[in-house]
Short mmCIF file of C-alpha atoms in Angstrom, two decimals:
data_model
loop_
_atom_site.label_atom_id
_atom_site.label_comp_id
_atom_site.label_asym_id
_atom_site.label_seq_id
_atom_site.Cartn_x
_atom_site.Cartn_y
_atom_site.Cartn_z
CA UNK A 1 -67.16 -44.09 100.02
CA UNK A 2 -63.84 -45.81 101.51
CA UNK A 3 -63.71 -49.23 101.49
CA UNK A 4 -60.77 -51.89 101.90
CA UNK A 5 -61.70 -55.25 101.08
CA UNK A 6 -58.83 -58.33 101.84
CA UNK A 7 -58.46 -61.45 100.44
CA UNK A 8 -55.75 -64.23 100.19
CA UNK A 9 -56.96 -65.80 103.38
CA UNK A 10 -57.26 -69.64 103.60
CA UNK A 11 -56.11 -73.02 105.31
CA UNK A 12 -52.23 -73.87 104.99
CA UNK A 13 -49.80 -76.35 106.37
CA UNK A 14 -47.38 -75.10 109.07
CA UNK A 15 -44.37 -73.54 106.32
CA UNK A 16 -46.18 -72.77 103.93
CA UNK A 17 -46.91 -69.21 102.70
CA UNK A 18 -49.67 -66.77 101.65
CA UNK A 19 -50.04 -63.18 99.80
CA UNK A 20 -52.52 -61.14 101.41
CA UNK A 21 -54.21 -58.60 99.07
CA UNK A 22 -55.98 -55.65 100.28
CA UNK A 23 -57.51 -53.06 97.71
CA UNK A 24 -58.71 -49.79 98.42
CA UNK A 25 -61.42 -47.56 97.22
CA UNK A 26 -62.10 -44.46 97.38
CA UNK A 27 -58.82 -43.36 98.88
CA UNK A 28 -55.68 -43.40 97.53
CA UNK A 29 -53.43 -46.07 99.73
CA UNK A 30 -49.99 -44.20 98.86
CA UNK A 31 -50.81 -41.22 100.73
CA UNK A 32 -51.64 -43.51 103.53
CA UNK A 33 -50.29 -45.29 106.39
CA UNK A 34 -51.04 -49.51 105.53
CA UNK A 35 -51.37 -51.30 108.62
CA UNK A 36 -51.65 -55.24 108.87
CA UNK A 37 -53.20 -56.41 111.88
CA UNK A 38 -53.75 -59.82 113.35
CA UNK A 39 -56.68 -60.96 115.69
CA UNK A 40 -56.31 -64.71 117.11
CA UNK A 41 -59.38 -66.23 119.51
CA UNK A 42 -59.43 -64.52 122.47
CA UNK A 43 -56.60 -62.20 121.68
CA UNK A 44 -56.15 -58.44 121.21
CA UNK A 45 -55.80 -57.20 118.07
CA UNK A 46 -52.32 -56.62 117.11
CA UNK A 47 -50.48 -54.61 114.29
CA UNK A 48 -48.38 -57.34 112.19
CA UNK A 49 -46.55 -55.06 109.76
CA UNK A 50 -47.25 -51.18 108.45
CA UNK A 51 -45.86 -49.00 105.48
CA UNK A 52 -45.82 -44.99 105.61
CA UNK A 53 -46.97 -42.78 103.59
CA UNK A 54 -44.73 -43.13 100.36
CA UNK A 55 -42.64 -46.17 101.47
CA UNK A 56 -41.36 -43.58 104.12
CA UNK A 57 -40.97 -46.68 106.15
CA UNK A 58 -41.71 -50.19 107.21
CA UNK A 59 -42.10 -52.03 110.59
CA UNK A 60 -42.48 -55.06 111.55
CA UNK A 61 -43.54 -57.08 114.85
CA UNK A 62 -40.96 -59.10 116.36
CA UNK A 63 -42.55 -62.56 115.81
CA UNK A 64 -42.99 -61.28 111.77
CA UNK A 65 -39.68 -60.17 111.17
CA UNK A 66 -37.74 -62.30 108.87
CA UNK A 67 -40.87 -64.27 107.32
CA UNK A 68 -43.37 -61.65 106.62
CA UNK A 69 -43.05 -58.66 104.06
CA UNK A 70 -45.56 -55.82 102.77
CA UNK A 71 -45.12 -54.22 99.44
CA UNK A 72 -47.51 -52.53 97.53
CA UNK A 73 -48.58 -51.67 93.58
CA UNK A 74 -49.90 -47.98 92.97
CA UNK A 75 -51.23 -48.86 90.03
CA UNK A 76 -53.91 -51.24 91.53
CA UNK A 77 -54.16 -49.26 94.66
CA UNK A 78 -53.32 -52.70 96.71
CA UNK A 79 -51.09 -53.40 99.26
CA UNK A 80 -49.59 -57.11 99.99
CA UNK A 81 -48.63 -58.65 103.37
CA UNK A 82 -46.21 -61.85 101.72
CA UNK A 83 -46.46 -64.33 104.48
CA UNK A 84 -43.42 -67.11 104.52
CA UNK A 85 -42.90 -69.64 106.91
CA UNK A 86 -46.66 -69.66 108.60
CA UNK A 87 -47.14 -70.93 112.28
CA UNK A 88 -49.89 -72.03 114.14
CA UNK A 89 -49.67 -69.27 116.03
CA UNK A 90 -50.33 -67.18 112.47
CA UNK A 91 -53.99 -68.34 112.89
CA UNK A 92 -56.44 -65.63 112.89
CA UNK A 93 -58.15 -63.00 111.40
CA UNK A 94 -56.50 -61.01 109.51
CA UNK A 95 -56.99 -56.80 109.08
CA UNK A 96 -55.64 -54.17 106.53
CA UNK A 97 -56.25 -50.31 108.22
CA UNK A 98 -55.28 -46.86 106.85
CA UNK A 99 -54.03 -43.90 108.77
CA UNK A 100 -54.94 -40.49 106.94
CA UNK A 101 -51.51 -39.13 108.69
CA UNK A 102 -49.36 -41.35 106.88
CA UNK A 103 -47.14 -42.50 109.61
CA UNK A 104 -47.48 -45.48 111.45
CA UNK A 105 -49.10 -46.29 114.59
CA UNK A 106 -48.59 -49.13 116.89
CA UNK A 107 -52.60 -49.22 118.09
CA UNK A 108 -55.51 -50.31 116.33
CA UNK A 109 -57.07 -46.79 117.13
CA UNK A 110 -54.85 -44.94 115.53
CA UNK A 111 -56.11 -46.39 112.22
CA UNK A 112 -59.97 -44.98 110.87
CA UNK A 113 -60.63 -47.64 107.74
CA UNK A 114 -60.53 -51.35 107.78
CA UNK A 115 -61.46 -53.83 105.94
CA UNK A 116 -63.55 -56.72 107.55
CA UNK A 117 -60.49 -59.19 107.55
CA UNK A 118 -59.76 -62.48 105.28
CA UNK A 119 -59.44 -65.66 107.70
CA UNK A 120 -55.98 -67.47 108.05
CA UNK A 121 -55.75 -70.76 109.25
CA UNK A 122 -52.00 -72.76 109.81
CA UNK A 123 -52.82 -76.23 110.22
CA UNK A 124 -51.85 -79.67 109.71
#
């Protein structure tokens, strides 16, 4: 059974920074594509960051770029999302997704796992 559980979630002061983890099971996450997405109140859910299939490449969206970074370790079938600099606007629920193609899609519906999401909350 496939299952991606995320963690690293919790309240931080605008700047600040948090490691998201998300572990797999039951699949292994190299031979996947890693998607971070990000779901504020009342928002659409939007891709933050995603990794191909054997680091074949990364992307980032625009208001990510330069303060957010994914990485993974094979060995504990995990994959990070290093978040630097948080915002308010950073607030949300956040999603890891795999895409058994191993390249990277822009839409949430191109992904077919997720995890149920680890809460982030930039606040003062």
């Amino acid at each position: 059974q496939v299952q991606l559980v995320e963690s690293g979630g919790g309240l931080v002061q605008p700047g600040g920074s948090l490691r998201l983890s998300c572990t797999a099971s039951g699949l292994t996450l190299k031979y996947y594509a890693v998607g971070w997405f990000h779901q504020a109140p009342g928002k659409e859910r939007e891709r933050v960051s995603c990794i191909s299939a054997s680091n074949g490449g990364t992307y980032f969206a625009d208001s990510a770029k330069g303060r957010f970074t994914i990485s993974g370790d094979n060995a504990k079938n995990t994959m990070y999302l290093q978040m630097n600099d948080l915002k308010s606007e950073d607030t949300g629920v956040y999603y890891c997704a795999t895409d058994m193609t191993g390249v990277c899609g822009d839409l949430p519906s191109a992904f077919q796992s997720w995890g149920r999401g680890t809460q982030v909350t930039v606040s003062t």
